[in-house]
Amino acid sequence: MFEQLEALPDDPILSLIKLFREDLSTKKVDLGAGVYQNEAGQTEVLPSVKRAEAKILEEQTTKTYEGLAGSADYNTAMQRLVFGDDHAALRDGRVATVQTTGGSGGLHVAARVLAGASPGAKVWLSEPTWPNHGPLLASAGIEFASYPYLNLATQQIDFDAMLGALAGAPAGDVVLLHGCCHNPSGADLSTEQWRALLEVVERRGLVPFIDMAYQGFAEGVAEDAYGVRLFAAKLPEVVVVTSCSKNFGLYRERVGTANIVAASTAAAVTAGSHLASNTRRIYSMPPAHGAAVVATILNDERLRAEWLEELAEMRTRINALRRDLAATLAAKTGSNRFDFVADQRGMFSLLGLSPEQVGRLRDEFHVYMVGSSRTNIAGVREANLDYLSDAIAAVL
Ligand SMILES: Cc1ncc(COP(=O)(O)O)c(C=O)c1O
């Protein structure tokens, strides 16, 4: 039967990682894969994670099943991290949370619950968005539409067009938003824009579905959760999916959550049973290790303080690289066309280069970025800023 299958195309980002590994040049620059790298180009295990792992190794007494929702300690700690210690929705018992296999697993599980709860409801995705959003939702049986988001020419959010499109969405439709560090554009909603969006979402009766994969990478843990916390406080129903891949550096451990904020405690309990039943039908239970690391860090005052410092270091470095890259590009190109890089947040920006220019960067200069010119700023180093900026200036 497998002879009838047709080979599927490789994932463009994963293919790029392979090409980069095979490139033997010492000048090569990896701006493709969405992982944080330090100045030495390494994606290290955070020291707080190492300490938590040592503690777990010492203290763990069983490897028995954890349960469909995963670790209760982890879920509670994550609820506090995401919504804030004293959020009304938590106090009122309106939040159902399950541990998921990364943010990707969370998006799919939450989408399956949405599809079951409201067959026919569409999910509205920003244009552009993370390329995996579509497949993760489609495989849950959900249809999607798109709303305008980034104006590539101005590198600003086309907020009026965004609100205009959402104001025309039928009640009950779902709008997928990036909590912070929009991937791929780096263009985030301001606090005023979150409030204006809230008004439209409330008036139209839409359900927000917030993907927060980079909490702490833009301005800080609390600042980056502004939209999530506001929407969960003001609206009866919100879906929030989080990932610990980036902010805890736990990429391969697959740690995330799917949260449903429901209109009442009873509705939250029911929604939680649907989240759990969906994990049962896909992978049964999530892996324990990464979530145990996160729970150990968040529930230990010293480890938590250490982790917050490590997170601040990653954030500060990315924001400094953004400023330095914008300044170096301005000097090398004699124009201010890349100034937006300094103002945007998170790991990614779209440089606005053509696929041909992206190809030349790879073939002539060993600089690897995705065809859309999505650039992982955390892959830039102070040591190669000049080389990289010269290469970009050369292909313009
Ligand atoms: C916008 C967005 N959502 C979700 C994820 C999911 O990440 P993971 O499944 O590795 O936790 C990512 C990772 O790149 C992302 O960029």
CSV table of C-alpha atoms and ligand atoms in Angstrom, one decimal:
chain,number,residue,atom,x,y,z
A,1,MET,CA,0.0,0.0,0.0
A,2,PHE,CA,2.9,2.4,0.7
A,3,GLU,CA,3.9,2.2,-2.9
A,4,GLN,CA,0.9,4.3,-3.8
A,5,LEU,CA,2.1,7.2,-1.5
A,6,GLU,CA,3.7,10.2,-3.1
A,7,ALA,CA,6.7,11.7,-1.3
A,8,LEU,CA,5.9,14.9,0.5
A,9,PRO,CA,8.0,18.0,0.1
A,10,ASP,CA,10.5,18.7,2.9
A,11,ASP,CA,9.6,21.3,5.5
A,12,PRO,CA,11.3,24.5,4.2
A,13,ILE,CA,12.8,25.5,7.6
A,14,LEU,CA,14.0,21.9,8.4
A,15,SER,CA,15.6,21.7,4.9
A,16,LEU,CA,17.3,25.0,5.6
A,17,ILE,CA,18.8,23.6,8.8
A,18,LYS,CA,20.2,20.6,6.8
A,19,LEU,CA,21.7,22.9,4.2
A,20,PHE,CA,23.3,25.0,6.9
A,21,ARG,CA,24.8,21.9,8.6
A,22,GLU,CA,26.3,20.8,5.3
A,23,ASP,CA,27.9,24.2,4.5
A,24,LEU,CA,31.6,24.0,5.5
A,25,SER,CA,32.3,27.7,5.3
A,26,THR,CA,33.5,29.3,8.5
A,27,LYS,CA,31.6,32.5,7.6
A,28,LYS,CA,28.2,30.8,7.6
A,29,VAL,CA,25.4,32.5,9.5
A,30,ASP,CA,22.2,30.7,10.6
A,31,LEU,CA,19.2,33.1,10.7
A,32,GLY,CA,16.7,30.3,9.8
A,33,ALA,CA,15.8,28.0,12.6
A,34,GLY,CA,13.7,29.5,15.4
A,35,VAL,CA,16.1,28.8,18.3
A,36,TYR,CA,17.9,31.3,20.6
A,37,GLN,CA,21.7,31.3,20.2
A,38,ASN,CA,24.2,33.0,22.4
A,39,GLU,CA,27.2,35.1,21.1
A,40,ALA,CA,29.1,31.8,20.5
A,41,GLY,CA,26.3,30.5,18.3
A,42,GLN,CA,25.2,27.9,20.9
A,43,THR,CA,21.8,27.0,22.2
A,44,GLU,CA,22.8,26.2,25.7
A,45,VAL,CA,20.9,24.5,28.5
A,46,LEU,CA,20.0,27.3,30.9
A,47,PRO,CA,21.8,26.9,34.3
A,48,SER,CA,18.5,27.1,36.2
A,49,VAL,CA,17.3,24.1,34.1
A,50,LYS,CA,20.5,22.2,34.9
A,51,ARG,CA,19.9,22.8,38.6
A,52,ALA,CA,16.3,21.8,38.4
A,53,GLU,CA,17.2,18.6,36.5
A,54,ALA,CA,19.8,17.7,39.2
A,55,LYS,CA,17.1,18.1,41.9
A,56,ILE,CA,14.6,16.0,39.9
A,57,LEU,CA,17.1,13.2,39.4
A,58,GLU,CA,17.8,13.2,43.1
A,59,GLU,CA,14.3,13.4,44.3
A,60,GLN,CA,12.1,11.6,41.7
A,61,THR,CA,10.7,8.3,43.1
A,62,THR,CA,8.5,7.0,40.3
A,63,LYS,CA,8.0,7.0,36.5
A,64,THR,CA,4.4,6.0,36.7
A,65,TYR,CA,1.8,7.7,34.4
A,66,GLU,CA,1.1,11.3,35.3
A,67,GLY,CA,-2.5,11.5,34.0
A,68,LEU,CA,-4.1,13.0,30.9
A,69,ALA,CA,-3.8,16.6,31.9
A,70,GLY,CA,-0.1,16.1,32.9
A,71,SER,CA,1.4,17.5,36.1
A,72,ALA,CA,-0.9,19.5,38.3
A,73,ASP,CA,2.0,21.3,39.8
A,74,TYR,CA,3.2,22.4,36.4
A,75,ASN,CA,-0.3,23.4,35.2
A,76,THR,CA,-0.9,25.6,38.3
A,77,ALA,CA,2.6,27.2,38.1
A,78,MET,CA,2.0,27.9,34.4
A,79,GLN,CA,-1.4,29.4,35.0
A,80,ARG,CA,0.2,31.9,37.5
A,81,LEU,CA,3.0,32.7,35.1
A,82,VAL,CA,0.7,33.3,32.2
A,83,PHE,CA,-2.4,34.9,33.8
A,84,GLY,CA,-0.6,36.5,36.8
A,85,ASP,CA,-0.8,35.3,40.5
A,86,ASP,CA,-4.0,36.9,41.3
A,87,HIS,CA,-6.0,36.9,38.1
A,88,ALA,CA,-9.8,37.0,38.5
A,89,ALA,CA,-10.3,34.2,36.1
A,90,LEU,CA,-8.1,31.9,38.2
A,91,ARG,CA,-9.7,33.1,41.5
A,92,ASP,CA,-13.1,32.3,40.0
A,93,GLY,CA,-12.0,28.8,38.8
A,94,ARG,CA,-12.8,29.6,35.2
A,95,VAL,CA,-9.5,28.3,33.7
A,96,ALA,CA,-9.0,24.7,32.5
A,97,THR,CA,-5.4,23.8,31.8
A,98,VAL,CA,-3.7,20.8,30.4
A,99,GLN,CA,0.0,20.1,29.9
A,100,THR,CA,0.8,19.6,26.2
A,101,THR,CA,3.6,18.5,23.9
A,102,GLY,CA,5.0,22.0,23.3
A,103,GLY,CA,3.0,24.9,21.9
A,104,SER,CA,2.4,22.9,18.8
A,105,GLY,CA,0.6,20.1,20.7
A,106,GLY,CA,-1.3,22.8,22.6
A,107,LEU,CA,-2.5,24.5,19.4
A,108,HIS,CA,-3.7,21.2,17.9
A,109,VAL,CA,-5.4,20.0,21.1
A,110,ALA,CA,-7.2,23.3,21.7
A,111,ALA,CA,-8.2,23.5,18.0
A,112,ARG,CA,-9.8,20.0,18.3
A,113,VAL,CA,-11.8,21.2,21.3
A,114,LEU,CA,-12.9,24.3,19.3
A,115,ALA,CA,-13.9,22.2,16.3
A,116,GLY,CA,-16.0,19.9,18.6
A,117,ALA,CA,-17.6,22.8,20.5
A,118,SER,CA,-18.5,24.9,17.5
A,119,PRO,CA,-18.5,22.9,14.2
A,120,GLY,CA,-18.3,25.4,11.3
A,121,ALA,CA,-16.6,28.2,13.2
A,122,LYS,CA,-13.6,29.5,11.3
A,123,VAL,CA,-10.3,30.5,12.8
A,124,TRP,CA,-9.0,33.8,11.5
A,125,LEU,CA,-5.2,33.9,11.1
A,126,SER,CA,-3.0,37.0,10.8
A,127,GLU,CA,-1.5,37.6,7.4
A,128,PRO,CA,1.4,36.6,7.7
A,129,THR,CA,1.5,34.1,10.5
A,130,TRP,CA,3.7,31.2,11.6
A,131,PRO,CA,3.5,28.7,8.7
A,132,ASN,CA,2.6,25.8,11.0
A,133,HIS,CA,-0.6,27.4,12.3
A,134,GLY,CA,-2.6,26.4,9.2
A,135,PRO,CA,-1.6,22.7,9.2
A,136,LEU,CA,-2.0,22.4,13.0
A,137,LEU,CA,-5.6,23.7,12.7
A,138,ALA,CA,-6.5,22.0,9.5
A,139,SER,CA,-5.6,18.6,10.9
A,140,ALA,CA,-8.0,19.4,13.8
A,141,GLY,CA,-10.7,19.8,11.2
A,142,ILE,CA,-10.9,23.5,11.4
A,143,GLU,CA,-11.3,25.9,8.5
A,144,PHE,CA,-9.6,29.2,8.5
A,145,ALA,CA,-9.7,32.7,7.1
A,146,SER,CA,-7.1,35.5,7.3
A,147,TYR,CA,-7.1,39.0,8.5
A,148,PRO,CA,-4.5,41.7,7.3
A,149,TYR,CA,-1.8,42.3,9.8
A,150,LEU,CA,1.6,43.4,8.7
A,151,ASN,CA,2.0,46.0,6.0
A,152,LEU,CA,5.4,44.9,4.7
A,153,ALA,CA,6.1,48.2,2.9
A,154,THR,CA,5.8,50.2,6.1
A,155,GLN,CA,6.6,47.4,8.5
A,156,GLN,CA,3.7,48.5,10.7
A,157,ILE,CA,0.6,46.6,11.7
A,158,ASP,CA,-2.2,47.6,9.4
A,159,PHE,CA,-4.5,48.0,12.4
A,160,ASP,CA,-7.5,49.6,10.7
A,161,ALA,CA,-7.5,46.9,8.1
A,162,MET,CA,-7.2,44.2,10.8
A,163,LEU,CA,-10.1,45.6,12.8
A,164,GLY,CA,-12.1,46.1,9.6
A,165,ALA,CA,-11.8,42.4,8.7
A,166,LEU,CA,-12.6,41.2,12.2
A,167,ALA,CA,-15.6,43.5,12.4
A,168,GLY,CA,-17.0,41.5,9.5
A,169,ALA,CA,-16.4,38.1,11.0
A,170,PRO,CA,-19.5,36.2,12.1
A,171,ALA,CA,-20.2,35.9,15.8
A,172,GLY,CA,-18.7,32.7,17.2
A,173,ASP,CA,-15.7,32.7,14.9
A,174,VAL,CA,-12.3,32.4,16.4
A,175,VAL,CA,-9.4,34.9,16.1
A,176,LEU,CA,-5.9,33.6,16.5
A,177,LEU,CA,-3.6,36.2,18.0
A,178,HIS,CA,0.1,36.1,18.9
A,179,GLY,CA,0.5,37.0,22.6
A,180,CYS,CA,3.8,38.8,21.9
A,181,CYS,CA,6.8,38.6,19.6
A,182,HIS,CA,4.7,38.0,16.5
A,183,ASN,CA,6.2,35.3,14.3
A,184,PRO,CA,7.3,36.0,11.6
A,185,SER,CA,7.0,39.8,11.7
A,186,GLY,CA,8.1,41.0,15.1
A,187,ALA,CA,5.4,43.6,15.0
A,188,ASP,CA,3.4,43.5,18.3
A,189,LEU,CA,0.1,45.1,19.3
A,190,SER,CA,0.5,48.1,21.6
A,191,THR,CA,-1.5,48.1,24.8
A,192,GLU,CA,-3.9,50.7,23.2
A,193,GLN,CA,-4.3,48.3,20.2
A,194,TRP,CA,-5.1,45.4,22.5
A,195,ARG,CA,-7.8,47.5,24.1
A,196,ALA,CA,-9.2,48.6,20.8
A,197,LEU,CA,-9.2,45.0,19.6
A,198,LEU,CA,-10.9,43.8,22.8
A,199,GLU,CA,-13.8,46.2,21.9
A,200,VAL,CA,-14.3,44.7,18.4
A,201,VAL,CA,-13.9,41.1,19.7
A,202,GLU,CA,-16.5,41.7,22.4
A,203,ARG,CA,-18.9,43.6,20.1
A,204,ARG,CA,-18.7,40.9,17.4
A,205,GLY,CA,-18.9,37.9,19.9
A,206,LEU,CA,-15.6,36.4,18.6
A,207,VAL,CA,-13.5,34.0,20.6
A,208,PRO,CA,-9.8,34.9,21.0
A,209,PHE,CA,-7.3,32.1,20.6
A,210,ILE,CA,-4.0,33.5,21.8
A,211,ASP,CA,-0.7,31.7,21.0
A,212,MET,CA,2.0,32.8,23.4
A,213,ALA,CA,5.2,31.1,22.4
A,214,TYR,CA,7.7,33.8,23.5
A,215,GLN,CA,6.6,35.1,27.0
A,216,GLY,CA,9.4,37.1,28.4
A,217,PHE,CA,11.3,37.6,25.1
A,218,ALA,CA,9.8,41.1,24.3
A,219,GLU,CA,9.6,43.3,27.4
A,220,GLY,CA,9.2,41.0,30.4
A,221,VAL,CA,7.1,38.2,31.7
A,222,ALA,CA,4.2,40.4,32.9
A,223,GLU,CA,4.4,43.0,30.1
A,224,ASP,CA,4.3,40.3,27.4
A,225,ALA,CA,1.2,38.8,28.9
A,226,TYR,CA,-0.7,42.1,28.7
A,227,GLY,CA,-3.1,41.0,26.0
A,228,VAL,CA,-3.8,37.5,27.5
A,229,ARG,CA,-4.5,39.0,31.0
A,230,LEU,CA,-6.7,41.7,29.6
A,231,PHE,CA,-8.8,39.4,27.4
A,232,ALA,CA,-9.1,36.8,30.2
A,233,ALA,CA,-10.3,39.5,32.6
A,234,LYS,CA,-12.8,41.1,30.3
A,235,LEU,CA,-14.2,38.3,28.1
A,236,PRO,CA,-16.2,35.2,29.1
A,237,GLU,CA,-14.3,32.8,26.8
A,238,VAL,CA,-10.6,32.8,25.7
A,239,VAL,CA,-8.3,30.1,24.6
A,240,VAL,CA,-4.6,30.5,25.4
A,241,VAL,CA,-1.8,28.2,24.3
A,242,THR,CA,1.7,28.6,25.7
A,243,SER,CA,5.1,27.1,25.0
A,244,CYS,CA,8.2,26.7,27.2
A,245,SER,CA,10.4,25.9,24.3
A,246,LYS,CA,12.0,29.3,24.0
A,247,ASN,CA,11.7,31.0,27.4
A,248,PHE,CA,13.0,27.9,29.2
A,249,GLY,CA,15.2,26.7,26.3
A,250,LEU,CA,13.4,23.3,26.6
A,251,TYR,CA,12.8,22.9,22.8
A,252,ARG,CA,13.3,19.2,22.6
A,253,GLU,CA,11.5,18.3,25.8
A,254,ARG,CA,8.2,19.4,24.3
A,255,VAL,CA,6.6,21.5,27.1
A,256,GLY,CA,3.5,23.7,26.6
A,257,THR,CA,-0.1,24.2,27.9
A,258,ALA,CA,-3.5,24.5,26.4
A,259,ASN,CA,-5.8,26.7,28.5
A,260,ILE,CA,-9.5,27.4,28.2
A,261,VAL,CA,-11.0,30.3,30.0
A,262,ALA,CA,-14.7,29.6,30.2
A,263,ALA,CA,-17.7,31.6,31.3
A,264,SER,CA,-18.2,29.6,34.6
A,265,THR,CA,-16.5,27.1,36.8
A,266,ALA,CA,-18.7,24.3,35.6
A,267,ALA,CA,-18.0,25.2,31.9
A,268,ALA,CA,-14.3,25.2,32.7
A,269,VAL,CA,-14.5,21.7,34.2
A,270,THR,CA,-16.3,20.5,31.1
A,271,ALA,CA,-13.9,22.2,28.8
A,272,GLY,CA,-11.0,20.6,30.7
A,273,SER,CA,-12.6,17.2,30.2
A,274,HIS,CA,-12.6,17.8,26.4
A,275,LEU,CA,-9.0,18.9,26.5
A,276,ALA,CA,-8.0,15.8,28.3
A,277,SER,CA,-10.1,13.5,26.1
A,278,ASN,CA,-8.4,14.9,23.1
A,279,THR,CA,-4.9,14.3,24.4
A,280,ARG,CA,-6.1,10.7,25.2
A,281,ARG,CA,-7.0,10.3,21.5
A,282,ILE,CA,-3.8,11.6,20.2
A,283,TYR,CA,-0.9,10.7,22.5
A,284,SER,CA,-2.6,9.8,25.7
A,285,MET,CA,-0.3,11.6,28.2
A,286,PRO,CA,2.4,14.2,27.8
A,287,PRO,CA,6.1,13.5,28.6
A,288,ALA,CA,7.0,14.4,32.2
A,289,HIS,CA,10.5,15.6,32.3
A,290,GLY,CA,10.3,19.1,30.8
A,291,ALA,CA,7.2,20.0,32.7
A,292,ALA,CA,8.8,18.8,35.9
A,293,VAL,CA,11.8,21.1,35.2
A,294,VAL,CA,9.5,24.1,34.7
A,295,ALA,CA,7.4,23.3,37.8
A,296,THR,CA,10.6,22.9,39.9
A,297,ILE,CA,11.9,26.3,38.7
A,298,LEU,CA,8.7,28.2,39.1
A,299,ASN,CA,8.0,26.7,42.6
A,300,ASP,CA,11.4,27.4,44.0
A,301,GLU,CA,12.1,31.1,44.8
A,302,ARG,CA,15.8,30.9,44.1
A,303,LEU,CA,15.6,28.9,40.9
A,304,ARG,CA,12.8,31.2,39.7
A,305,ALA,CA,14.9,34.3,40.3
A,306,GLU,CA,17.8,32.7,38.5
A,307,TRP,CA,15.6,31.8,35.6
A,308,LEU,CA,14.1,35.3,35.4
A,309,GLU,CA,17.7,36.6,35.2
A,310,GLU,CA,18.6,34.2,32.4
A,311,LEU,CA,15.4,35.1,30.5
A,312,ALA,CA,16.3,38.8,30.9
A,313,GLU,CA,19.7,38.1,29.5
A,314,MET,CA,18.3,36.5,26.4
A,315,ARG,CA,15.8,39.3,25.9
A,316,THR,CA,18.3,42.1,26.5
A,317,ARG,CA,20.7,40.4,24.0
A,318,ILE,CA,18.1,40.1,21.3
A,319,ASN,CA,17.0,43.7,21.8
A,320,ALA,CA,20.6,45.0,21.7
A,321,LEU,CA,21.2,42.9,18.5
A,322,ARG,CA,18.1,44.5,17.0
A,323,ARG,CA,19.5,48.0,17.7
A,324,ASP,CA,23.0,47.1,16.5
A,325,LEU,CA,21.8,45.4,13.3
A,326,ALA,CA,19.5,48.3,12.4
A,327,ALA,CA,22.4,50.8,13.0
A,328,THR,CA,25.0,48.7,11.0
A,329,LEU,CA,22.5,48.2,8.1
A,330,ALA,CA,21.9,52.0,8.1
A,331,ALA,CA,25.6,52.6,7.9
A,332,LYS,CA,26.2,50.0,5.2
A,333,THR,CA,23.2,50.7,3.0
A,334,GLY,CA,23.1,54.5,3.5
A,335,SER,CA,19.4,54.3,4.1
A,336,ASN,CA,16.9,54.0,7.0
A,337,ARG,CA,14.9,51.2,5.4
A,338,PHE,CA,15.9,48.7,8.1
A,339,ASP,CA,15.2,50.9,11.1
A,340,PHE,CA,12.1,48.9,11.9
A,341,VAL,CA,14.4,46.0,13.1
A,342,ALA,CA,15.2,48.0,16.2
A,343,ASP,CA,11.5,48.7,17.0
A,344,GLN,CA,10.2,45.2,16.5
A,345,ARG,CA,10.3,42.5,19.2
A,346,GLY,CA,11.1,38.8,19.7
A,347,MET,CA,13.3,36.5,17.6
A,348,PHE,CA,11.9,37.4,14.1
A,349,SER,CA,11.6,40.2,11.6
A,350,LEU,CA,10.8,40.0,7.9
A,351,LEU,CA,13.6,41.9,6.2
A,352,GLY,CA,11.5,42.5,3.0
A,353,LEU,CA,14.0,40.8,0.7
A,354,SER,CA,13.0,39.0,-2.5
A,355,PRO,CA,13.4,35.2,-2.7
A,356,GLU,CA,16.1,35.9,-5.2
A,357,GLN,CA,18.0,38.1,-2.8
A,358,VAL,CA,17.5,35.5,-0.1
A,359,GLY,CA,19.0,32.9,-2.5
A,360,ARG,CA,22.0,35.1,-3.2
A,361,LEU,CA,22.6,35.6,0.5
A,362,ARG,CA,22.8,31.8,0.9
A,363,ASP,CA,24.7,30.9,-2.3
A,364,GLU,CA,27.2,33.8,-2.3
A,365,PHE,CA,27.5,34.7,1.4
A,366,HIS,CA,26.6,31.5,3.4
A,367,VAL,CA,23.8,33.5,5.1
A,368,TYR,CA,20.7,31.3,5.7
A,369,MET,CA,17.2,32.7,6.2
A,370,VAL,CA,13.8,31.5,5.2
A,371,GLY,CA,12.6,32.3,1.7
A,372,SER,CA,10.1,35.0,3.1
A,373,SER,CA,13.3,36.8,4.4
A,374,ARG,CA,12.2,35.9,8.0
A,375,THR,CA,15.3,36.5,10.0
A,376,ASN,CA,16.1,35.0,13.4
A,377,ILE,CA,17.7,38.0,15.1
A,378,ALA,CA,19.0,35.7,17.9
A,379,GLY,CA,21.2,34.0,15.2
A,380,VAL,CA,23.1,37.3,14.6
A,381,ARG,CA,26.3,37.8,16.6
A,382,GLU,CA,28.2,41.0,17.4
A,383,ALA,CA,31.1,39.2,15.7
A,384,ASN,CA,29.4,38.9,12.4
A,385,LEU,CA,27.3,42.0,12.3
A,386,ASP,CA,29.6,43.7,9.8
A,387,TYR,CA,29.9,40.6,7.6
A,388,LEU,CA,26.1,40.1,7.6
A,389,SER,CA,25.3,43.7,6.9
A,390,ASP,CA,27.8,43.9,4.1
A,391,ALA,CA,26.2,40.8,2.6
A,392,ILE,CA,22.7,42.2,2.8
A,393,ALA,CA,23.8,45.6,1.3
A,394,ALA,CA,25.5,43.7,-1.5
A,395,VAL,CA,22.3,41.8,-2.6
A,396,LEU,CA,20.0,44.9,-2.4
B,1,LIG,C1,4.1,31.4,16.9
B,1,LIG,C2,4.5,30.0,17.5
B,1,LIG,N1,3.6,29.3,18.1
B,1,LIG,C3,3.9,28.1,18.6
B,1,LIG,C4,5.2,27.6,18.5
B,1,LIG,C5,5.4,26.2,19.0
B,1,LIG,O1,6.6,25.9,19.5
B,1,LIG,P1,6.8,24.4,20.2
B,1,LIG,O2,5.9,23.5,19.7
B,1,LIG,O3,8.2,24.1,19.9
B,1,LIG,O4,6.6,24.7,21.7
B,1,LIG,C6,6.2,28.3,17.8
B,1,LIG,C7,7.5,27.8,17.6
B,1,LIG,O5,8.3,28.2,16.8
B,1,LIG,C8,5.8,29.6,17.3
B,1,LIG,O6,6.7,30.4,16.7
